[in-house]
CSV table of C-alpha atoms and ligand atoms in Angstrom, one decimal:
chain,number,residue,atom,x,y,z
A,1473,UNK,CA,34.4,17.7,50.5
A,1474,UNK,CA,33.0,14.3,50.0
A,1475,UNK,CA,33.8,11.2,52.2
A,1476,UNK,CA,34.7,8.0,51.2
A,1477,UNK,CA,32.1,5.6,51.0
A,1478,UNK,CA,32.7,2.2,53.2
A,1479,UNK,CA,33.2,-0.3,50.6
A,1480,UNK,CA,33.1,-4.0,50.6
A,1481,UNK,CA,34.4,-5.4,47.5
A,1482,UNK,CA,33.5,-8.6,45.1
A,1483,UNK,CA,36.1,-11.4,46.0
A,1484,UNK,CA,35.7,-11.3,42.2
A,1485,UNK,CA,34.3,-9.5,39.3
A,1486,UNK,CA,31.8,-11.3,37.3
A,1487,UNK,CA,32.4,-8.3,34.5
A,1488,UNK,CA,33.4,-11.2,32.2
A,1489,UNK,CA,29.6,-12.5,31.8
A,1490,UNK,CA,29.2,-9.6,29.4
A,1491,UNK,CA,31.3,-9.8,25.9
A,1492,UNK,CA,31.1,-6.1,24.8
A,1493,UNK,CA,33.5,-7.0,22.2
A,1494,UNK,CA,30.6,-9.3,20.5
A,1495,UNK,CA,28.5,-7.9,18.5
A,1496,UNK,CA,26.2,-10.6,18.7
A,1497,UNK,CA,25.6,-10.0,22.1
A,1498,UNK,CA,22.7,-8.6,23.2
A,1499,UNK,CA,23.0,-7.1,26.7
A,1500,UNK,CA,19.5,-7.0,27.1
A,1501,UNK,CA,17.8,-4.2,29.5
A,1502,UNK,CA,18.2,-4.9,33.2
A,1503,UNK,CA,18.7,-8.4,32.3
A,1504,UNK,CA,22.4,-8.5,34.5
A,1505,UNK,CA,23.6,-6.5,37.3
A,1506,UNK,CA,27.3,-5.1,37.7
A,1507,UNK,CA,29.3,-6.5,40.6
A,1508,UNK,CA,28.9,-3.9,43.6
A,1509,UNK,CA,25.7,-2.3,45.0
A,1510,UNK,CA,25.3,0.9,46.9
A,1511,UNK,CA,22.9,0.8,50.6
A,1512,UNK,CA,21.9,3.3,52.6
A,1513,UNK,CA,19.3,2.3,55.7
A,1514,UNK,CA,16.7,4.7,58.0
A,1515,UNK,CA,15.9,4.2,61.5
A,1516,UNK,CA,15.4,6.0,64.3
A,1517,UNK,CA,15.1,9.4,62.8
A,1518,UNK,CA,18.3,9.1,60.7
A,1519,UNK,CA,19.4,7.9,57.4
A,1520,UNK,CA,22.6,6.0,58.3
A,1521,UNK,CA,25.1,3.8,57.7
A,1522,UNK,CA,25.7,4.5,53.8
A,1523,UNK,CA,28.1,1.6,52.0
A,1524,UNK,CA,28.9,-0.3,49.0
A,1525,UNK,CA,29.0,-4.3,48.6
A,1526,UNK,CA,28.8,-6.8,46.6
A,1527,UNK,CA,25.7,-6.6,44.5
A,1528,UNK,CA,23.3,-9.5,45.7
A,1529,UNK,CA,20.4,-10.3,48.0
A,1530,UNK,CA,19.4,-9.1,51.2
A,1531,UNK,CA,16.8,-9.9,53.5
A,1532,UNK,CA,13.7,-8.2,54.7
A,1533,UNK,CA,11.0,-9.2,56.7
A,1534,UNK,CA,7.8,-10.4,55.2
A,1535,UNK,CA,6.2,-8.1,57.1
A,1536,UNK,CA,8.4,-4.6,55.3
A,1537,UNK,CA,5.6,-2.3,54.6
A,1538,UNK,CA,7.0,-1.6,50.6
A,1539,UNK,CA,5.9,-5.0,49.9
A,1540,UNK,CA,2.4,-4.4,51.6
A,1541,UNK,CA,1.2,-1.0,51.0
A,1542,UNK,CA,3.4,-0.2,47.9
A,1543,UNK,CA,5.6,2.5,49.8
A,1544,UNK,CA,8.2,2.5,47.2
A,1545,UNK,CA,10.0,4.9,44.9
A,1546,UNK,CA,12.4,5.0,42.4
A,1547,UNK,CA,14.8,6.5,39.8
A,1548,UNK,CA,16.5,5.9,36.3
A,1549,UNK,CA,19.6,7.2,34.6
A,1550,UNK,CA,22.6,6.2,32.8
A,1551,UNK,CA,26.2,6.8,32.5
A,1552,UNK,CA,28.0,6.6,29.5
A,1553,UNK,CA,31.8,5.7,28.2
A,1554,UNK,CA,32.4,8.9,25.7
A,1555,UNK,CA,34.4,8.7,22.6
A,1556,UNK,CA,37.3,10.3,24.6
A,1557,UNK,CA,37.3,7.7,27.3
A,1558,UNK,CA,35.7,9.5,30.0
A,1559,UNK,CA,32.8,8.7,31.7
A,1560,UNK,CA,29.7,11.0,32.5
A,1561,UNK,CA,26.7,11.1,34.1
A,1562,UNK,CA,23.8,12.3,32.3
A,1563,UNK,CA,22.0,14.9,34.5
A,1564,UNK,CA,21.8,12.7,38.8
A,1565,UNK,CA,20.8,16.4,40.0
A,1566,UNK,CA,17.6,16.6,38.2
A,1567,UNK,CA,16.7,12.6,39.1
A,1568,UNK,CA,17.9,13.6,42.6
A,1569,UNK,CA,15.2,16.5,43.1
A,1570,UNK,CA,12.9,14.0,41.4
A,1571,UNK,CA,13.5,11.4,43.4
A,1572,UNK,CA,12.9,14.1,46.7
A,1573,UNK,CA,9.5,14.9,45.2
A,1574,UNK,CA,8.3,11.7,44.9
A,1575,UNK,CA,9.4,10.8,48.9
A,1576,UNK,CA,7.4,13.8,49.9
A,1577,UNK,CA,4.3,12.3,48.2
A,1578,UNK,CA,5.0,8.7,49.7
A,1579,UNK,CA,5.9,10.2,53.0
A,1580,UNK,CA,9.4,8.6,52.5
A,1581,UNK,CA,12.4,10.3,55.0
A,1582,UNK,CA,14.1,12.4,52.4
A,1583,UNK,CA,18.3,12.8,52.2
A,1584,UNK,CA,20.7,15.4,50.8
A,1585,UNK,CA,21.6,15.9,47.4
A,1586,UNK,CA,25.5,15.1,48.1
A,1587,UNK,CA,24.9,11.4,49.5
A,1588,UNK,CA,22.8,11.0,46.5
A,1589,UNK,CA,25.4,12.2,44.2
A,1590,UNK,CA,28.3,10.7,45.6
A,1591,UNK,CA,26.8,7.5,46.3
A,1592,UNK,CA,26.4,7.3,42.4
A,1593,UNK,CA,29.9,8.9,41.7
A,1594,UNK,CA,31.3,6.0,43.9
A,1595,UNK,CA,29.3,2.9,42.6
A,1596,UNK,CA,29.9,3.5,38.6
A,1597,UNK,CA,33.7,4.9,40.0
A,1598,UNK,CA,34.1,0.8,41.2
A,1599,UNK,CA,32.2,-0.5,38.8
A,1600,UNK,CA,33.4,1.6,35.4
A,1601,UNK,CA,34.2,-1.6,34.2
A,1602,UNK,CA,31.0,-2.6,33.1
A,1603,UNK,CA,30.4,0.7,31.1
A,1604,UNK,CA,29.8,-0.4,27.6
A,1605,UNK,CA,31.2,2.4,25.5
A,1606,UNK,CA,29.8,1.2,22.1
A,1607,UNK,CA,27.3,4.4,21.3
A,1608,UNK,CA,23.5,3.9,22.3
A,1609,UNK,CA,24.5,1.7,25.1
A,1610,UNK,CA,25.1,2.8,28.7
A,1611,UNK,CA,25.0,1.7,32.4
A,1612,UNK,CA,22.0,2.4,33.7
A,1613,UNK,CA,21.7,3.2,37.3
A,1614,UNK,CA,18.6,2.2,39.3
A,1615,UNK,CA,18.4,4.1,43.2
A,1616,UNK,CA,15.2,3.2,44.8
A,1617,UNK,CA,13.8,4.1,48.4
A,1618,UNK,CA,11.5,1.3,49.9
A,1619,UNK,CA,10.0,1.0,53.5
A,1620,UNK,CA,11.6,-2.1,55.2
A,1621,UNK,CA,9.7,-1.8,58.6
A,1622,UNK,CA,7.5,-4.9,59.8
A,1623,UNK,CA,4.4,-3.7,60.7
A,1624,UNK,CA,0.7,-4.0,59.5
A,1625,UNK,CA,-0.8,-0.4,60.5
A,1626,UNK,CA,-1.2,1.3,57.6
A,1627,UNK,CA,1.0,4.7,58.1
A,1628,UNK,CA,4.1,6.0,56.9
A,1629,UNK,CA,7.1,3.2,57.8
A,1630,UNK,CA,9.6,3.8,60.4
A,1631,UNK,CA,12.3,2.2,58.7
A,1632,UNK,CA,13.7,2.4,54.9
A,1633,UNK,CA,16.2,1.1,52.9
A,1634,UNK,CA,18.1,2.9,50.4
A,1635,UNK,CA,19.8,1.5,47.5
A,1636,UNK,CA,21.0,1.5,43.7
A,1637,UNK,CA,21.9,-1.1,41.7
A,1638,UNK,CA,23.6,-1.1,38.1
A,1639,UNK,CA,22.8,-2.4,34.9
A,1640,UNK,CA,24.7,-2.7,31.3
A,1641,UNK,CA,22.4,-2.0,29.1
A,1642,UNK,CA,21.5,-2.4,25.2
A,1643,UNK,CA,20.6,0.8,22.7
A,1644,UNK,CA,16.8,0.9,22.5
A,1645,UNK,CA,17.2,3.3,18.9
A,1646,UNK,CA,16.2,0.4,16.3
A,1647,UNK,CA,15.4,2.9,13.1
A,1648,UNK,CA,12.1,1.4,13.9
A,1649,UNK,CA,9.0,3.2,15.3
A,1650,UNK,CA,6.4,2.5,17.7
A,1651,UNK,CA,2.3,2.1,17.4
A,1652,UNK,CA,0.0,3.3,20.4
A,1653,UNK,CA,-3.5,2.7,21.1
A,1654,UNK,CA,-4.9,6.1,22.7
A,1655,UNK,CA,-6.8,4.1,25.7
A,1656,UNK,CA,-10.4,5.6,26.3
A,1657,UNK,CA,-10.8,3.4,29.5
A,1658,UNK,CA,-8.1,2.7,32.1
A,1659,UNK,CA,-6.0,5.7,33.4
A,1660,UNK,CA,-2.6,5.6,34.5
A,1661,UNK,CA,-3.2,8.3,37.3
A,1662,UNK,CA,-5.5,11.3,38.3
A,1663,UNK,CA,-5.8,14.8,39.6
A,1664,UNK,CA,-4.6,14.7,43.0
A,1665,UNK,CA,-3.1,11.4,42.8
A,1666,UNK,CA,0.7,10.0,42.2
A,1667,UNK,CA,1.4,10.3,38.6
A,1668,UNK,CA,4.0,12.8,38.8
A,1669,UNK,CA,5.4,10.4,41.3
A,1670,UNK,CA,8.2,7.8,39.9
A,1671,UNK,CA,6.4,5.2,42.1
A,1672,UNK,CA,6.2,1.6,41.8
A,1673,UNK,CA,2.3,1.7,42.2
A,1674,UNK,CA,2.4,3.6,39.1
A,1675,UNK,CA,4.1,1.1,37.2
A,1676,UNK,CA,1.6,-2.2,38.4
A,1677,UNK,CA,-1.1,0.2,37.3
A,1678,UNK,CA,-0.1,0.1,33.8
A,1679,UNK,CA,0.4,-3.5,33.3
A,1680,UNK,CA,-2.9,-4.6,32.4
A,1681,UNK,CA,-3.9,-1.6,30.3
A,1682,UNK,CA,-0.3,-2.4,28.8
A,1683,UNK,CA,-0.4,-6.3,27.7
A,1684,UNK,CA,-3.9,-5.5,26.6
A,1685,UNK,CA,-2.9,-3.4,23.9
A,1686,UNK,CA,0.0,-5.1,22.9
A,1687,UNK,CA,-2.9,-8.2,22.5
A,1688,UNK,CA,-4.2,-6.5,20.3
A,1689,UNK,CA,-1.0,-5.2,18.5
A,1690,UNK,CA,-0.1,-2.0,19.4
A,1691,UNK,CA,3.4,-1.4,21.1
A,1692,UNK,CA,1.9,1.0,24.0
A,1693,UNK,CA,-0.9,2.8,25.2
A,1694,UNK,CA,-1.1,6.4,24.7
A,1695,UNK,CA,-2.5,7.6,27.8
A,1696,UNK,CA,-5.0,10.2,28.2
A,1697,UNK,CA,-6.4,12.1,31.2
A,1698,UNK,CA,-8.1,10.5,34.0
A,1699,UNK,CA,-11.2,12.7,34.1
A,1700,UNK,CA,-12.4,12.9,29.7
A,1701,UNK,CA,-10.2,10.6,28.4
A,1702,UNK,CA,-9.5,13.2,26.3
A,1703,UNK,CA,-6.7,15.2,26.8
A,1704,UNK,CA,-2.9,12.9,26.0
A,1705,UNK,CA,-0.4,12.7,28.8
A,1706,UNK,CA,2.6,10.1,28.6
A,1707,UNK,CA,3.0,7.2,25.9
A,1708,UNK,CA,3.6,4.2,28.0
A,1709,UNK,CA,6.5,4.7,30.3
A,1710,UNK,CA,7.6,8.1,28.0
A,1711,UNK,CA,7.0,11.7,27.7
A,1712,UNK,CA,5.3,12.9,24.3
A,1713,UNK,CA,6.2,15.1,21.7
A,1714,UNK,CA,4.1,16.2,18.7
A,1715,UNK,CA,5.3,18.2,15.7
A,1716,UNK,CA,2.2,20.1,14.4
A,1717,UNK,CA,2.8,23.0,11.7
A,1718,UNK,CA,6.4,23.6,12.5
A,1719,UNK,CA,5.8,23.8,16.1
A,1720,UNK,CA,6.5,21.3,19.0
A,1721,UNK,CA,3.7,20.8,21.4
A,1722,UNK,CA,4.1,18.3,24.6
A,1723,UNK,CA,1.5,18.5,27.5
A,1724,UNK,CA,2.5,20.7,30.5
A,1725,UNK,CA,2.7,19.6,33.7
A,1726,UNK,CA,0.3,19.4,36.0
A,1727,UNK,CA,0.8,16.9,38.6
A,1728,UNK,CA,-0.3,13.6,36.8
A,1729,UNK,CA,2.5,13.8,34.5
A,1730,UNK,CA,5.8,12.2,35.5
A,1731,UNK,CA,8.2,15.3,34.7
A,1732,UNK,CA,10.8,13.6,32.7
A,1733,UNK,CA,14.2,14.6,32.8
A,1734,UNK,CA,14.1,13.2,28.8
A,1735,UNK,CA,11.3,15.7,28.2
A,1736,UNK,CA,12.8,18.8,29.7
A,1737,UNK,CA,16.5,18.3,28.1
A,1738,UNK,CA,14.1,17.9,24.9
A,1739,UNK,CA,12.7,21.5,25.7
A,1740,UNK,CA,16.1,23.0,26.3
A,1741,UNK,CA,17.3,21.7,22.6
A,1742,UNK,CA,14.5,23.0,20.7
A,1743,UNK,CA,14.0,26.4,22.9
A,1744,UNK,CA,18.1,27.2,22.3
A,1745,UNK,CA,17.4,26.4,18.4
A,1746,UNK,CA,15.2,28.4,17.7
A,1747,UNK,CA,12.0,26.2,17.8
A,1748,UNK,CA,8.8,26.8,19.3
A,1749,UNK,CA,7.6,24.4,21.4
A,1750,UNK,CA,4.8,24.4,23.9
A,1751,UNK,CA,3.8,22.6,26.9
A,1752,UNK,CA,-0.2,22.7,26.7
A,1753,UNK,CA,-3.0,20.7,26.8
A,1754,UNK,CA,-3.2,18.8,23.8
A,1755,UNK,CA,-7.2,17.4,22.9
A,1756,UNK,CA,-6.1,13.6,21.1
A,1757,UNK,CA,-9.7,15.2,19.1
A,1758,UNK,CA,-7.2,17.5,17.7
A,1759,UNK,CA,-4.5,15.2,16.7
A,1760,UNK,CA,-7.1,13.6,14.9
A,1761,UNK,CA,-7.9,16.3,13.3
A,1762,UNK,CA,-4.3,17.6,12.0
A,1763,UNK,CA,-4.1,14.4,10.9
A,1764,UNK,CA,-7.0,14.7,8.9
A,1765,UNK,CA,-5.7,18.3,7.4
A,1766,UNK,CA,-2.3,17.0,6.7
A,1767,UNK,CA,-0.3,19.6,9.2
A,1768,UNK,CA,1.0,16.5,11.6
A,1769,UNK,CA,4.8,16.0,11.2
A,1770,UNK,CA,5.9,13.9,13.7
A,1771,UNK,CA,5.3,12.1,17.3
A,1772,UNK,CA,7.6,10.7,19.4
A,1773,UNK,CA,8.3,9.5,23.1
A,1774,UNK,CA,11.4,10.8,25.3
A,1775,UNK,CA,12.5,9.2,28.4
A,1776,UNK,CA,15.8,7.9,29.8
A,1777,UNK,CA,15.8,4.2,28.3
A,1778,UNK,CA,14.9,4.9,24.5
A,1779,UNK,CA,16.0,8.6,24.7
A,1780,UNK,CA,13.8,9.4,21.7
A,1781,UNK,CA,11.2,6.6,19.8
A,1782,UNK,CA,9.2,7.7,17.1
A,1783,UNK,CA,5.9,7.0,16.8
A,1784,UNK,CA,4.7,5.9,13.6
A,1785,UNK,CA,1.0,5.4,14.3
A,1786,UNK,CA,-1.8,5.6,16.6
A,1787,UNK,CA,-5.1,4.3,16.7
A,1788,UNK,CA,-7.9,6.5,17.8
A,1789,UNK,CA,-11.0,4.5,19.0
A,1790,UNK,CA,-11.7,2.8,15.6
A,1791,UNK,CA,-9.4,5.0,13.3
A,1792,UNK,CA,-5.0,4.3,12.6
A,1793,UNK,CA,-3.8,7.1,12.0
A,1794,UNK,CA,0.0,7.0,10.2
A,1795,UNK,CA,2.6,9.6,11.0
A,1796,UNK,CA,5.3,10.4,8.7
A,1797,UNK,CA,4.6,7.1,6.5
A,1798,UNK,CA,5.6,5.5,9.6
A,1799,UNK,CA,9.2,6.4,9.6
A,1800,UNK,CA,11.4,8.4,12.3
A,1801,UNK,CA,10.6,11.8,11.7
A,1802,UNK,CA,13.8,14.5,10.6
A,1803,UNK,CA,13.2,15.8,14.3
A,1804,UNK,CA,13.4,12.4,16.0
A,1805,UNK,CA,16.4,11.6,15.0
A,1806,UNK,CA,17.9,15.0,15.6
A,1807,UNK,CA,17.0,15.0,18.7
A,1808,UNK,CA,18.1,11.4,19.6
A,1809,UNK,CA,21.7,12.3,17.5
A,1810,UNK,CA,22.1,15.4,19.8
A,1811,UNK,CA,21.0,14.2,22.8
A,1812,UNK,CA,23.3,11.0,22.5
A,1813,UNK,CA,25.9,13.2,21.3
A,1814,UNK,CA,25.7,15.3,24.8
A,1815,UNK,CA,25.5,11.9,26.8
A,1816,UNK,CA,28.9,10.5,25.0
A,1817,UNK,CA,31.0,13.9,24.9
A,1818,UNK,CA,30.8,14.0,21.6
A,1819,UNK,CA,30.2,17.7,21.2
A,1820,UNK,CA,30.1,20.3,23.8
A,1821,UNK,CA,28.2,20.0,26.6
A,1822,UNK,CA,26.7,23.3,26.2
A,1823,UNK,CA,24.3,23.3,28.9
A,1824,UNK,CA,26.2,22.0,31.8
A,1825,UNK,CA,24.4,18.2,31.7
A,1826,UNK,CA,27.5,15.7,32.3
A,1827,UNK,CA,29.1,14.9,35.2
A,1828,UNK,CA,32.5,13.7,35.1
A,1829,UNK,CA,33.3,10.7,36.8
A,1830,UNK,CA,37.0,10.9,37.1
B,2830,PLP,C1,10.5,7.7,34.2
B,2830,PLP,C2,9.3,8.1,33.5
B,2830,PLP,C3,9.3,8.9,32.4
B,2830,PLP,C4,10.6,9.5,31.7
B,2830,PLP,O1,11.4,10.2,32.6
B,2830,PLP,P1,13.0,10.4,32.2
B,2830,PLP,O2,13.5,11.1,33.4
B,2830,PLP,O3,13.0,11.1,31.0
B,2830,PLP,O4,13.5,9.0,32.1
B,2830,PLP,C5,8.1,9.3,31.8
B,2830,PLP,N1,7.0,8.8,32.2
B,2830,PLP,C6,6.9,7.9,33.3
B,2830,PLP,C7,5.6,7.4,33.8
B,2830,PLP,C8,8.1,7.6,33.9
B,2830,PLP,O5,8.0,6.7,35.0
């Protein structure tokens, strides 16, 4: 049985800042926050004192060890308005043991999966009025564990803060497609280190490598692993997906991936279809070369803020190399059609994904 959540609520909603009814309006990504915010807080041993209140500021001490030593991870996911009026949640269970894995390799205090689950249920429950139902958009929901304990020494904190804020957000599907630059110098993580951590280290990593590329025009970096720079791994904040010959090949994990929840619902499709996909290691020497011999359909990206992007191009030290004339691929757009299609109720949610938010 679940227990209501103390809740403190706005004197007022600020709902009306966002004009869903215009279509003119571009609700950004993580550009505006909804009204209430969810905060849980560790001391002493315990995670306690779980409640929601008015989305806003809070203090912390300049001395809170996130800000100094980077203790801090994170999550993303999004609920949707469905055609039928009802609102789900696309898949908190698999961001929940996610978001448990990444504690453990941050030495972050770990909670059950109910206060996880319900704190979300009860923050997009109070705030369902800033779920734009228009298809492609969604509220996204941002939880994320930081250590909030003053102290220098550099050790696990003794002290953590909770929280998840929510965001209305745009559809990221333009028709468009993406260009990458396979990047032969900086990594994004290595064997035995944090990549398959959501982790905000991670993320200030990628910055650099990141605006450098897009200097230089390309929309993200391909990355490849940290020992050859040989073998691909993730396309900028994304999972990726190449069609070679008929078959789908992604690399398998193995520990400096970030295992997206995208990138395994992806998995599921194609497996219960009929198609064969493979999680491998994938040599960008041989994308190069099925380039070169014709049998390379399609690339694409999956993670929870695009859901699917195609990629249209990639450049390989000093060669582009175009994919599918540079159009969405057939299988790209299936997938984002069906995947969206889940997310909204608009067909049956065959594999148990949603959950219903009454
Ligand atoms: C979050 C993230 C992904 C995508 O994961 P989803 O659960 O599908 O959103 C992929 N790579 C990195 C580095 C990420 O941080």
């Amino acid at each position: 049985m679940t227990v209501s959540i103390p809740t403190q609520r706005i004197a007022s909603s600020r709902v009306d800042e966002i004009d869903l009814e215009n279509p003119d309006f571009d609700l950004g990504f993580g550009d505006m926050f909804s009204d209430h915010m969810f905060q849980m807080d560790y001391s002493d041993g315990a995670w306690r004192d779980p409640r929601i209140v008015p989305y806003g500021p809070f203090a912390i001490e300049p001395g809170a060890l996130c800000l100094h030593y980077g203790q801090a991870v994170f999550e993303g996911l999004k609920a949707f308005r469905g055609e039928d009026g009802m609102i789900r949640v696309f898949r908190p269970d698999r961001n929940f043991s996610r978001l448990e894995r990444s504690c453990q390799r941050l030495c972050i205090p770990t909670f059950d999966r109910e206060t996880f689950l319900d704190a979300i249920d009860s923050l997009v429950r109070i705030d369902r009025n800033w779920i734009p139902s228009k298809r492609g958009q969604a509220l996204y929901i941002r939880p994320l564990v930081v250590a909030t304990e003053s102290n220098l020494n550099v050790r696990p904190a003794r002290e953590y803060r909770f929280f998840i804020m929510t965001s209305p957000v745009r559809e990221y599907f333009t028709g468009g497609t993406v260009a990458l630059k396979a990047e032969r110098r900086y990594t994004r993580s290595a064997p035995g280190g944090m990549g398959y951590a959501k982790t905000a280290g991670n993320y200030a990593a990628s910055l650099l490598p990141g605006s450098e590329s897009q200097q230089l025009g390309h929309d993200q970096v391909l990355w490849l692993d940290g020992l050859e720079h040989r073998y691909v791994e993730e396309v900028g904040q994304m999972n990726i997906f190449f069609k070679i010959d008929g078959k789908v090949l992604t690399p398998d994990l193995h520990g400096t991936i970030l295992p997206g929840v995208t990138r395994e619902s992806v998995i599921d499709i194609l497996r219960d279809e009929g198609v064969a996909v493979e999680e491998c290691r994938i040599d960008i020497n041989d994308i190069l070369k099925a380039h070169e011999n014709g049998s390379l359909e399609e690339a694409f990206g999956a993670g929870t803020a695009a859901v699917i992007a195609p990629v249209g191009c990639i450049r390989i030290d000093d060669t582009d190399i175009t994919i599918n004339h540079a159009e969405p691929g057939p299988l790209a757009q299936h997938l984002y059609q069906r995947i969206v299609d889940i997310q909204r109720g608009a067909c049956d949610d065959q594999f148990g994904w949603n959950r219903l938010i009454e």
